[in-house]
Coordinates of C-alpha atoms and ligand atoms in Angstrom, one line a residue:
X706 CA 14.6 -169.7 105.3
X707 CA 11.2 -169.3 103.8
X708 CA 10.7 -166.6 101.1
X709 CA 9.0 -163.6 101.4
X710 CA 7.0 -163.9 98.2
X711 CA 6.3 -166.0 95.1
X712 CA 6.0 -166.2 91.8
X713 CA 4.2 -168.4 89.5
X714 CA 4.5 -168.1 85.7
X715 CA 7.8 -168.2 84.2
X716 CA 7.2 -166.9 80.6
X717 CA 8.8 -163.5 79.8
X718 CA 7.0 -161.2 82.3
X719 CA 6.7 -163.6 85.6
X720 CA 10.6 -164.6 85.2
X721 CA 12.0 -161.1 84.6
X722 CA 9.4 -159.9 88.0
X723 CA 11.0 -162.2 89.9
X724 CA 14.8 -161.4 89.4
X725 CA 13.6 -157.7 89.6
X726 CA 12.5 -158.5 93.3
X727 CA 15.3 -161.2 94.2
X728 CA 17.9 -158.0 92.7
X729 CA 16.4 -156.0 94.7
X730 CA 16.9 -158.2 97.6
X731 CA 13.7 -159.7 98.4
X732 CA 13.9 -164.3 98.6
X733 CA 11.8 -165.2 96.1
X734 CA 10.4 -168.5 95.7
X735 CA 9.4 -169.3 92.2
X736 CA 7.3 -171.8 90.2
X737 CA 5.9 -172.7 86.8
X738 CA 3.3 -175.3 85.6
X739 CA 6.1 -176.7 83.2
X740 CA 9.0 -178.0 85.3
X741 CA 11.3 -177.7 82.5
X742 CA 11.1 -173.7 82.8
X743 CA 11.4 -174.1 86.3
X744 CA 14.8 -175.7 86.0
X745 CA 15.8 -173.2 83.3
X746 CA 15.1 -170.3 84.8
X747 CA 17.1 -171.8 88.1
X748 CA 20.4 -172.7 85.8
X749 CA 19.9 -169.2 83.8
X750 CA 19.2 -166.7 86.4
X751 CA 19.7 -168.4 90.2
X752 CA 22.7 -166.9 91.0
X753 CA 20.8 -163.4 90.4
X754 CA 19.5 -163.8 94.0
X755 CA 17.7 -166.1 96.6
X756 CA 15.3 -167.4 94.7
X757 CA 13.9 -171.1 95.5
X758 CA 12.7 -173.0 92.4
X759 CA 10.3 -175.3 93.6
X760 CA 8.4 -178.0 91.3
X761 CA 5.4 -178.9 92.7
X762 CA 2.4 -176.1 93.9
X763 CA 2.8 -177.4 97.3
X764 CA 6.1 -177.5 97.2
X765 CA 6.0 -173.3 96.1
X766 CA 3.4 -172.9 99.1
X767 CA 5.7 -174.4 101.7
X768 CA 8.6 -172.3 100.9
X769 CA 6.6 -169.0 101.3
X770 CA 6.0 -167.0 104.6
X771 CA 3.2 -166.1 106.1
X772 CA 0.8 -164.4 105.3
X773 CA 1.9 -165.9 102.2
X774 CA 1.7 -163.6 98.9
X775 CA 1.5 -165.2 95.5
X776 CA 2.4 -163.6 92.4
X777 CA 0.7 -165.3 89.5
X778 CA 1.4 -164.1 86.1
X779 CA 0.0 -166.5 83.6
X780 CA -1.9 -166.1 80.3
X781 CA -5.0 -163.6 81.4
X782 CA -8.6 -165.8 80.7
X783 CA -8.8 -169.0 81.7
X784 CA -5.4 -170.3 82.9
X785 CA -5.8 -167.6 85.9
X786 CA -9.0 -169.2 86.9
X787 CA -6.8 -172.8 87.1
X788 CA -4.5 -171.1 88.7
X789 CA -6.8 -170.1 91.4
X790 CA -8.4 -173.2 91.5
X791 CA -5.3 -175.0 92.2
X792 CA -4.0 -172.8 94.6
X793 CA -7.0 -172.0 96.9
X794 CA -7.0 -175.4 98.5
X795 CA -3.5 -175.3 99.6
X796 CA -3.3 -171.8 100.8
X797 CA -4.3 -170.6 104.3
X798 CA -6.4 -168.4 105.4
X799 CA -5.3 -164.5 105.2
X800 CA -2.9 -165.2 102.2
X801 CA -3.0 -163.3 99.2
X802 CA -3.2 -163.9 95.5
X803 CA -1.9 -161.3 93.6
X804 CA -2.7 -161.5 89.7
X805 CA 0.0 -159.1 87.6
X806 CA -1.5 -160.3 84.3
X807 CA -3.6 -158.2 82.1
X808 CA -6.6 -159.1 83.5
X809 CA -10.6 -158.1 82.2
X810 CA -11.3 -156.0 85.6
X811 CA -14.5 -157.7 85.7
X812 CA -13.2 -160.9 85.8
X813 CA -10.4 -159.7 88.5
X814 CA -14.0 -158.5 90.6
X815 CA -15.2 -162.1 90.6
X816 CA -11.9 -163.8 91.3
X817 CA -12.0 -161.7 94.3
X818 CA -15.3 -162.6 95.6
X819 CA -14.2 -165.8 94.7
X820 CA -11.3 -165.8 96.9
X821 CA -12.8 -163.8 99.3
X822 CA -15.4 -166.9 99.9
X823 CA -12.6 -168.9 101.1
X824 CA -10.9 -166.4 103.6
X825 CA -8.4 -165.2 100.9
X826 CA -7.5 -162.1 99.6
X827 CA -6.8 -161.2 96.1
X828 CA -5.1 -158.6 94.4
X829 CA -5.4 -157.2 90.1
X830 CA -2.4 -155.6 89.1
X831 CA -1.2 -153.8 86.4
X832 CA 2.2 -154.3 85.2
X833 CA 3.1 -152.1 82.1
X834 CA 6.2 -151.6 80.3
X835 CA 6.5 -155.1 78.8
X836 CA 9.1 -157.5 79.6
X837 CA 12.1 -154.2 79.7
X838 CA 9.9 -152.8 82.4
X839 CA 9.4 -156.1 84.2
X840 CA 13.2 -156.4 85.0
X841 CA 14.4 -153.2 85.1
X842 CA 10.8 -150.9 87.0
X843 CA 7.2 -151.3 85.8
X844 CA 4.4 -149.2 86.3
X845 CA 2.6 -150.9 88.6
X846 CA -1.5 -150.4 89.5
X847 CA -2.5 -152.1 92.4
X848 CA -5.7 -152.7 93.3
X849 CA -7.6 -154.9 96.0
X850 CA -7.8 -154.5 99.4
X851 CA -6.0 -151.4 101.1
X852 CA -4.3 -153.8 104.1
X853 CA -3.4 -156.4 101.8
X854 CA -1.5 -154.3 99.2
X855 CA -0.2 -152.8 102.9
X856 CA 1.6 -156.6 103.2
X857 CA 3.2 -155.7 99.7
X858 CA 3.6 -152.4 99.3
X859 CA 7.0 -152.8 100.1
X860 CA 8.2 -155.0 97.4
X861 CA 5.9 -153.5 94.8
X862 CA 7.5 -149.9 95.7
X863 CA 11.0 -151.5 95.6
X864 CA 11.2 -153.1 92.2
X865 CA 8.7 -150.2 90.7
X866 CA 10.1 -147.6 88.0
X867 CA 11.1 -144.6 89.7
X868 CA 10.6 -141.1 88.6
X869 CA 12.3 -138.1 90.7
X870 CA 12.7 -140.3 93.6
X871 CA 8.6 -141.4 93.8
X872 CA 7.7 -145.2 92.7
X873 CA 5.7 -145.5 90.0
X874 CA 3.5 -148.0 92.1
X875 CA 0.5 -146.8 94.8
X876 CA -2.2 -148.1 95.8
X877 CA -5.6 -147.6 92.9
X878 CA -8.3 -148.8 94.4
X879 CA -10.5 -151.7 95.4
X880 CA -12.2 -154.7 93.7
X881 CA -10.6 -154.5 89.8
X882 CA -9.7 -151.0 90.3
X883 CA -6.5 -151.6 89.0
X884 CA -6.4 -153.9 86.3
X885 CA -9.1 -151.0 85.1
X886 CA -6.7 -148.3 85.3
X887 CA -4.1 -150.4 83.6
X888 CA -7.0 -151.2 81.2
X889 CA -7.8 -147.6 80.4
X890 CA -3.8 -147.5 80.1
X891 CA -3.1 -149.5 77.1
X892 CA -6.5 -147.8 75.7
X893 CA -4.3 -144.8 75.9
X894 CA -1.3 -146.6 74.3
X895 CA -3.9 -147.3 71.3
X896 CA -4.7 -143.6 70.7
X897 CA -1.1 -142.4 71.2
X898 CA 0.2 -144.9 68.7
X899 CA -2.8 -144.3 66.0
X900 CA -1.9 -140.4 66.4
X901 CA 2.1 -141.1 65.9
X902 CA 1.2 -143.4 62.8
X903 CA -1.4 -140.2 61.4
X904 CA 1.2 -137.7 61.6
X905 CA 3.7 -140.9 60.3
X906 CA 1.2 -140.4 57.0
X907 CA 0.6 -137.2 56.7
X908 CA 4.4 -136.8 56.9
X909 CA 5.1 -139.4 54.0
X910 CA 2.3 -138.8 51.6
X911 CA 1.7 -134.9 52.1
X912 CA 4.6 -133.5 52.6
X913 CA 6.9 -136.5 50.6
X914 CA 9.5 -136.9 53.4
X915 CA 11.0 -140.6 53.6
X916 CA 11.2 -142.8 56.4
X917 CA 14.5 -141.5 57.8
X918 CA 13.5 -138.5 57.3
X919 CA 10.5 -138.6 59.6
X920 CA 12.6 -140.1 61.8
X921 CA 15.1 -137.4 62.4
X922 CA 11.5 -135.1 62.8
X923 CA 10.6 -137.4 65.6
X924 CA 14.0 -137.3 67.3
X925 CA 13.5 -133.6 67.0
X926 CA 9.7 -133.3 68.3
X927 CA 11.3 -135.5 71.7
X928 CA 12.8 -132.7 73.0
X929 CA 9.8 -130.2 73.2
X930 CA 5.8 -131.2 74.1
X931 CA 6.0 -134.2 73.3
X932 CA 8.6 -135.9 74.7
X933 CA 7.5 -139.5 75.5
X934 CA 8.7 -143.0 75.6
X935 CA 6.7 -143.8 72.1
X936 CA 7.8 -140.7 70.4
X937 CA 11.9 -141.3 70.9
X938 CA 11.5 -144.7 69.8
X939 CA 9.2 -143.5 66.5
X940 CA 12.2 -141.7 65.5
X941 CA 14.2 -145.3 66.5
X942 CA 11.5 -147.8 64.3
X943 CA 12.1 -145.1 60.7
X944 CA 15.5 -144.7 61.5
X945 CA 16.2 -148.6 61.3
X946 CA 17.1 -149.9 57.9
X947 CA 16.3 -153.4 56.1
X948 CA 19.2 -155.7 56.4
X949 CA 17.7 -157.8 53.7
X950 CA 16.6 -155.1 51.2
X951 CA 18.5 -151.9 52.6
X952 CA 15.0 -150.8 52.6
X953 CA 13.8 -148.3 55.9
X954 CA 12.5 -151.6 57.8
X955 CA 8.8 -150.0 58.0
X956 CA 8.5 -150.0 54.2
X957 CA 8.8 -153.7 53.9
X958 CA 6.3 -154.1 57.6
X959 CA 2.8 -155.4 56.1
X960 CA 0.1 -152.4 57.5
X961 CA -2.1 -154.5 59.0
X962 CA -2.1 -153.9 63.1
X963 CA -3.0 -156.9 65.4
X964 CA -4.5 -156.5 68.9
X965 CA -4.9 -158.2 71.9
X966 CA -8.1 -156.8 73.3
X967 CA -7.4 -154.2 76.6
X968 CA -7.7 -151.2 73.7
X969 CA -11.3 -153.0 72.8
X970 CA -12.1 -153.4 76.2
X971 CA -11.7 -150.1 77.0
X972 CA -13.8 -148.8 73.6
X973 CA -16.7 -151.2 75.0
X974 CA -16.5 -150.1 78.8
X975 CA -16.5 -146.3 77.5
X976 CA -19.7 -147.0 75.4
X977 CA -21.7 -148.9 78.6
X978 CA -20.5 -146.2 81.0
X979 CA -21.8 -143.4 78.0
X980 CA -19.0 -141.3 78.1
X981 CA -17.7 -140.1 74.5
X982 CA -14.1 -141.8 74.0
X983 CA -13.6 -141.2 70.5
X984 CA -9.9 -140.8 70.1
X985 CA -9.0 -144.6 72.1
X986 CA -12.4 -145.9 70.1
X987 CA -11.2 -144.5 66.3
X988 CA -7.7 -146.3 67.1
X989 CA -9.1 -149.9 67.6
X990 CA -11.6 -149.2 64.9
X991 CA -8.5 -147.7 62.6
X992 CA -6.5 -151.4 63.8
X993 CA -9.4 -153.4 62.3
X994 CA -9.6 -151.2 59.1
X995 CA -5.9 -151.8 58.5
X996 CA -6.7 -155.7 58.6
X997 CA -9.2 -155.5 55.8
X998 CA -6.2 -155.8 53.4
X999 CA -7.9 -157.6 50.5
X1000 CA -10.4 -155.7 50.5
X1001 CA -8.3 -152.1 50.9
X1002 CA -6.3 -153.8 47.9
X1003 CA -9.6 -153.9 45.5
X1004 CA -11.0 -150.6 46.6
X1005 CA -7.6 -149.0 46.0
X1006 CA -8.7 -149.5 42.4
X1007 CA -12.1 -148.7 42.7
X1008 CA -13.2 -145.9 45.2
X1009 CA -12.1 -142.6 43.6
X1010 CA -10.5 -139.5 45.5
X1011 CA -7.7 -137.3 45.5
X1012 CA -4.1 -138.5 45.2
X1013 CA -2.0 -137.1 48.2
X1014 CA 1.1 -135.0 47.4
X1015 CA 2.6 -132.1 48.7
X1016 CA 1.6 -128.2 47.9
X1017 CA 2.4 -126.7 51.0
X1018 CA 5.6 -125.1 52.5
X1019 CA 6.9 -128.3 54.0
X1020 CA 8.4 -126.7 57.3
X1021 CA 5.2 -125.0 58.2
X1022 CA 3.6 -128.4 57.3
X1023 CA 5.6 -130.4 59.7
X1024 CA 5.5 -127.9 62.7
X1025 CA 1.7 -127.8 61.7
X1026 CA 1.1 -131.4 62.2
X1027 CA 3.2 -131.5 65.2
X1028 CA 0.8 -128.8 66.5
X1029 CA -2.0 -130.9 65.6
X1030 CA -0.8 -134.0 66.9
X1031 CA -0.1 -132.5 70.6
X1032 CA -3.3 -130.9 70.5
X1033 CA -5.6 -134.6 69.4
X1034 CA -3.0 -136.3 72.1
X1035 CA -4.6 -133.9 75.3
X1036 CA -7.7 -134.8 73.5
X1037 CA -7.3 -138.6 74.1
X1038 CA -5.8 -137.9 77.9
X1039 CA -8.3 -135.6 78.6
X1040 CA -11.3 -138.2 77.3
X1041 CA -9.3 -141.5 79.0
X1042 CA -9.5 -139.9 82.1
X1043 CA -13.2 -138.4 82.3
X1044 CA -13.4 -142.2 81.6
X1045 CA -11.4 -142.9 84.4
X1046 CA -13.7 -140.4 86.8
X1047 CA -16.8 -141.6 85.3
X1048 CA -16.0 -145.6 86.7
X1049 CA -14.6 -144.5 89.6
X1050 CA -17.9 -143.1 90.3
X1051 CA -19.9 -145.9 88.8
X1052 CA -18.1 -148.2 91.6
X1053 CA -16.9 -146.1 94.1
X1054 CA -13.8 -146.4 93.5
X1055 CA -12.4 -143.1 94.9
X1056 CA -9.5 -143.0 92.3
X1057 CA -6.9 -140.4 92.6
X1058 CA -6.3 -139.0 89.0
X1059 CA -3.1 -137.2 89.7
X1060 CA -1.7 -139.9 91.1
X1061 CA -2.8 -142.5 88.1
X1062 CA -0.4 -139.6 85.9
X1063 CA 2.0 -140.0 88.4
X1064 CA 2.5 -143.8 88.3
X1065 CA 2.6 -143.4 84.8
X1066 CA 5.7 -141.2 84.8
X1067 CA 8.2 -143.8 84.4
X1068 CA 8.4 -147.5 83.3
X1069 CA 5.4 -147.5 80.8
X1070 CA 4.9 -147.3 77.5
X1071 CA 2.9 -143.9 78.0
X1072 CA 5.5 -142.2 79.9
X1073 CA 5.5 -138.8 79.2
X1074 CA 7.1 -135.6 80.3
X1075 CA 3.3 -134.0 80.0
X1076 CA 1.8 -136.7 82.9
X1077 CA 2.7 -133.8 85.5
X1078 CA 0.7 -131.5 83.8
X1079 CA -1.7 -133.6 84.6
X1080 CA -0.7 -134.6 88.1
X1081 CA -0.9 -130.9 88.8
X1082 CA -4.0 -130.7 87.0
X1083 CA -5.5 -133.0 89.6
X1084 CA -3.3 -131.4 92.4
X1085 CA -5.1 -128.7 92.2
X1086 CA -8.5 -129.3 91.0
X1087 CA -9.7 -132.8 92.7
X1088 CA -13.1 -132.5 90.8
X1089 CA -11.8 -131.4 87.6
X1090 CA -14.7 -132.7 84.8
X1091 CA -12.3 -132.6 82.0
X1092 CA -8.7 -132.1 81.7
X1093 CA -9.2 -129.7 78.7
X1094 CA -11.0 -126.9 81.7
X1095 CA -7.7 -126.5 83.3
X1096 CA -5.8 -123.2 82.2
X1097 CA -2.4 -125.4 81.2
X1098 CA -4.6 -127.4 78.4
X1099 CA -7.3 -124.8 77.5
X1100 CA -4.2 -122.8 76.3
X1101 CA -2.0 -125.9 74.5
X1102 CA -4.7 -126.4 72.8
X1103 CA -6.5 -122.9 71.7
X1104 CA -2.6 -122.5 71.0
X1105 CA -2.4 -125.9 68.8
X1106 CA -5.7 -125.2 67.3
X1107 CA -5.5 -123.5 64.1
X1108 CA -2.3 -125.5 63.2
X1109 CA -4.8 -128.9 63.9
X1110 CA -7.8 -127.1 61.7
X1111 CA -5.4 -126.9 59.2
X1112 CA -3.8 -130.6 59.1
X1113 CA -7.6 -131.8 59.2
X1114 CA -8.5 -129.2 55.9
X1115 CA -4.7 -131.0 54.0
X1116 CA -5.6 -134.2 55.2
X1117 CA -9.8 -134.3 53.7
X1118 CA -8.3 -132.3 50.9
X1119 CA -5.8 -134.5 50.0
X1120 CA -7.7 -137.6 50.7
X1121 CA -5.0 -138.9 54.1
X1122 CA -7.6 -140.8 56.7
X1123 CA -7.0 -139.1 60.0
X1124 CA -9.5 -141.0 62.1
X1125 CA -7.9 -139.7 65.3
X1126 CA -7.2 -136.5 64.5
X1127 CA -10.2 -135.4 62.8
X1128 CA -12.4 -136.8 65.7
X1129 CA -10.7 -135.2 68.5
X1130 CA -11.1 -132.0 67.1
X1131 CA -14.8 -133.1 66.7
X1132 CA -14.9 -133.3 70.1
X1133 CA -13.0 -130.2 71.1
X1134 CA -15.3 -128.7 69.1
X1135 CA -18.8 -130.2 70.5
X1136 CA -17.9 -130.3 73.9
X1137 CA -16.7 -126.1 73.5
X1138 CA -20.6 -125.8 72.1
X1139 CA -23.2 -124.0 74.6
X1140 CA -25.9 -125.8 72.3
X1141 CA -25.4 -128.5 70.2
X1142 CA -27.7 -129.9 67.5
X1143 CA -29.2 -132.8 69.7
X1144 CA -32.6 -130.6 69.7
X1145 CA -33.3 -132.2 66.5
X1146 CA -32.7 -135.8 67.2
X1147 CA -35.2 -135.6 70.1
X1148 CA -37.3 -134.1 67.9
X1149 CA -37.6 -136.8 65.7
X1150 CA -37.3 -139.5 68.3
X1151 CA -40.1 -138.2 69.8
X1152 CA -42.2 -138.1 66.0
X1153 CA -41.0 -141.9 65.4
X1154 CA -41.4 -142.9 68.8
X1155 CA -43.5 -140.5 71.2
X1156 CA -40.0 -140.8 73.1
X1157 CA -40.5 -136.7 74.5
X1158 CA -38.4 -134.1 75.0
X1159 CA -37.5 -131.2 77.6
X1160 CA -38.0 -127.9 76.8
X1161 CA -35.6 -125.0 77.0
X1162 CA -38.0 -123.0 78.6
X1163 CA -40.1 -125.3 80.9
X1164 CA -39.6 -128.2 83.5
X1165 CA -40.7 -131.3 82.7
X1166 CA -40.9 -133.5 79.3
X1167 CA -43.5 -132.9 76.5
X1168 CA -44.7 -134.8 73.4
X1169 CA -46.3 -133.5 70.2
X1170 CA -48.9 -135.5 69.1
X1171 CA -47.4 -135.4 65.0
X1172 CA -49.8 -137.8 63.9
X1173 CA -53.0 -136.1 65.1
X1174 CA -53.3 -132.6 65.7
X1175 CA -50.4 -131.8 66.6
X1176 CA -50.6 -130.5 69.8
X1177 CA -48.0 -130.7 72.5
X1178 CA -49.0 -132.3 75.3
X1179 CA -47.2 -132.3 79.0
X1180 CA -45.9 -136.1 79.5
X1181 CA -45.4 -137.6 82.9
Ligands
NBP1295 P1 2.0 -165.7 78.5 O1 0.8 -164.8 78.5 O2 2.6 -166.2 77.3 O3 1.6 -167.0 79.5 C1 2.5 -168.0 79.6 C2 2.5 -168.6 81.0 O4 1.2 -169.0 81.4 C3 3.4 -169.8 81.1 O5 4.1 -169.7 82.4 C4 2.4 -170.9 81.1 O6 2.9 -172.1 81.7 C5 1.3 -170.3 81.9 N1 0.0 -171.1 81.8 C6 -0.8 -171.2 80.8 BR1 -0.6 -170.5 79.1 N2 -1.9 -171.9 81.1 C7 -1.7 -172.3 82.3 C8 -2.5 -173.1 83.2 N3 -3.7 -173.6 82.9 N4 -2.0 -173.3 84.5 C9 -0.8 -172.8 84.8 N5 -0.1 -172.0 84.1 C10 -0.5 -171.8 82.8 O7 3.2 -165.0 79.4 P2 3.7 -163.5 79.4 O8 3.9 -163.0 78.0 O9 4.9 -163.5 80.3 O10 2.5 -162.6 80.0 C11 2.0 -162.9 81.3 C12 0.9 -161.9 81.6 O11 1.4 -160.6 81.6 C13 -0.3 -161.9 80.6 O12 -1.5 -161.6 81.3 C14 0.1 -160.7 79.7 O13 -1.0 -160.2 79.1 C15 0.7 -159.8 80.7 N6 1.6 -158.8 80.2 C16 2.5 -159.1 79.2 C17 3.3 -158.1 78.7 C18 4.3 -158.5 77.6 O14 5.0 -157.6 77.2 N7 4.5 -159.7 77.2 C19 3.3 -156.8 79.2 C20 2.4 -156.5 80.2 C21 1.5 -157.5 80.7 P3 3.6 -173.3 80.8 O15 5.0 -172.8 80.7 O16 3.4 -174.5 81.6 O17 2.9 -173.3 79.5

């Protein structure tokens, strides 16, 4: 009996895929480049289900039905394009490459043009919630063609998270739709974690509370707002003791945060599509300030400034950070998904918002009670500009706001860096303005450059002539 799909890639992610779909029933047949992990996985975890370990690439194609459907979940760059390459020539046409790996969505666009050339389909996926979510129900974000992920649909619904009896896996979108949305995803992930680790700060050096004891705050905050995956296992990480030094475990952890790009990406795709990211953006940039150890190490000694230690009433200082980091967090959903809007526009994309928050709900490392705010957000305003316009999150956060003012006043007085923070409440605060200060930089663009500027008053765009008589003149 042939297999209805396969997998190729046995590291962590593409082994624990495939006994999530044999589990749940589906044959699987499954391959790796090194036979060796072919015939471990086999001995480890065959008797999980009907899987066929098969050595050779042809041998994997020949044990698949058709339209066969090919899950390849190898390191993303260049060993997908092998891969590919390798595959293509043994596959018929009408079969379908899926790739679950965290793709660049332009280069999951080009593999399918490339495949499409050669009467194959091809399918980016998303797959979060790490190698946990993998076994037990990812978030999944399919994109590609609508009637191919149709040939799918019903494994990737099957071995999906599921959240109040709906999958946390529906179609995204065409093209590299979804390795985009799983893209903008981890971006979120970045902001998220850099606003846990402020609050983490703020919490040790303002108000002088030790790692456990943050922890037991965290546990605390899981039950209201903010209950998420990341914030229940927070309270897990400072809760964990040293078994070398008896130590909390994150006071012996070196500060310096490594990346592997999808946060960067998503900084760099916000910046060509011009739309104003800055809570995702100040988290990479805050992860490549933390690496800058040596350097952090001399200016300790040398760059003067306050000393951070507590003068507040603690309790209000804790509920007013928690205040403060709810409020920045609706800042970084409500820029990731104006992001989200913005490239579904870009590429026509048609995304469905809601349902991005929906598929988010469960097996992610986002998941998050508040998603269904936003599903319901979307629900009931499709065209919704910004998340922050809709009544639910115009009120959390004219609630939350004088609680934030006040963390960001502590924090610059004391001398705490709260990149994210601080620059989501810049935004709240510009984007709330009927008329910014922009006036001025045109005006001196167009004195340096004769670049122009409208007028409030008039159509059309006008220049001064600064460097003769200074004259405004209509400009075409
Ligand atoms: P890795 O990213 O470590 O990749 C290892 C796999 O790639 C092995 O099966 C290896 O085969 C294969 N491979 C390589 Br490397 N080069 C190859 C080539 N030229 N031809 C064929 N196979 C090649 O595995 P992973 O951590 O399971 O992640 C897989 C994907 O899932 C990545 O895109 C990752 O970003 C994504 N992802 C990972 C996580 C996570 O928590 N780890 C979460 C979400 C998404 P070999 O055995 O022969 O060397």
């Amino acid at each position: 009996e042939k297999s209805r799909i396969g997998v190729t890639g046995l590291a962590v992610m593409g082994a624990n895929l495939a006994r999530n779909m044999a589990r749940r029933g589906f044959p699987v047949a499954v391959h790796n480049r090194t036979t060796s992990k072919t015939t471990e996985f086999m001995k480890d975890y065959g008797d999980e289900g009907a899987f066929t370990g098969t050595e050779s690439l042809q041998e994997f194609v020949d044990a698949l039905e058709t339209p066969r459907k090919i899950v390849v979940m190898v390191k993303a760059g260049k060993p997908v394009d092998a891969v590919i390459d390798e595959l293509a020539p043994l596959l018929d046409s009408g079969d379908i490459i899926i790739d679950a790996g965290n793709s660049h969505f332009p280069d999951t666009d080009r593999r399918a043009a490339y495949c499409e050339e050669r009467g194959l389909r091809f399918m980016g996926i998303g797959v979060s919630g790490g190698e946990e979510g993998a076994l037990n129900g990812p978030s999944i974000m399919p994109g590609g063609p609508q009637e191919a992920y149709g040939e799918v649909e019903e494994i990737l619904t099957a071995i999906a998270a599921n959240v109040d009896g709906t999958p946390c896996c529906t179609h995204v979108g065409p093209g590299g739709a979804g390795h985009y949305v799983k893209m903008v995803h981890n971006g979120i992930e970045y902001a998220d974690i850099q606003l846990i680790a402020e609050a983490y700060d703020l919490l040790t050096h303002v108000a002088g509370l030790s790692a456990p004891e943050i922890g037991t705050i965290f546990e605390e905050w899981n039950s209201g707002d903010l209950e998420s995956f990341l914030i229940e296992i927070t309270g897990i990480v400072l809760a964990k003791t040293d078994e070398k030094t008896g130590k909390p475990l994150v006071d012996v952890i070196v500060d310096q945060a490594e990346q592997k790009g999808t946060g960067r990406w998503t900084a760099i795709d916000a910046l060509d599509l011009g739309v104003p990211l800055t809570g995702i953006t100040e988290a990479v940039f805050a992860r490549t300030l933390s690496n800058l150890r040596d350097e952090r190490r001399e200016a300790s000694t040398t760059l003067g400034g306050p000393t951070p230690g507590s003068g507040k009433n603690r309790d209000e200082l804790v509920e007013d950070i928690r205040q403060a980091l709810y409020a920045s967090k609706v800042v970084a959903y409500a820029q990731g998904f104006a992001q989200m809007r913005a490239a579904s526009q870009a590429n026509d994309w048609d995304l469905d918002l809601g349902a991005m928050a929906r598929i988010w709900r469960g097996g992610c490392i986002i998941r998050a009670q508040f998603l269904n705010r936003i599903t319901e957000a979307y629900e009931s305003h499709p065209d919704l500009d910004n998340l922050l316009m809709v009544p639910y999150f115009t009120e959390a956060v004219a609630n939350a706001q004088d609680a934030w003012r006040r963390v960001v006043v502590t924090a610059t007085e004391q001398g705490v860096a709260i990149p994210a923070f601080s620059s989501s409440l810049s935004y709240y605060d510009g984007y709330r303005r009927e008329r910014g200060p922009a006036n001025l930089i045109q005006g001196l663009r167009d004195y340096f450059g004769a670049h122009t500027y409208a007028r409030t008053d008039a159509d059309g765009k006008f220049h001064t002539r600064w460097s003769q008589d200074g004259s405004e003149v209509a400009a075409d």
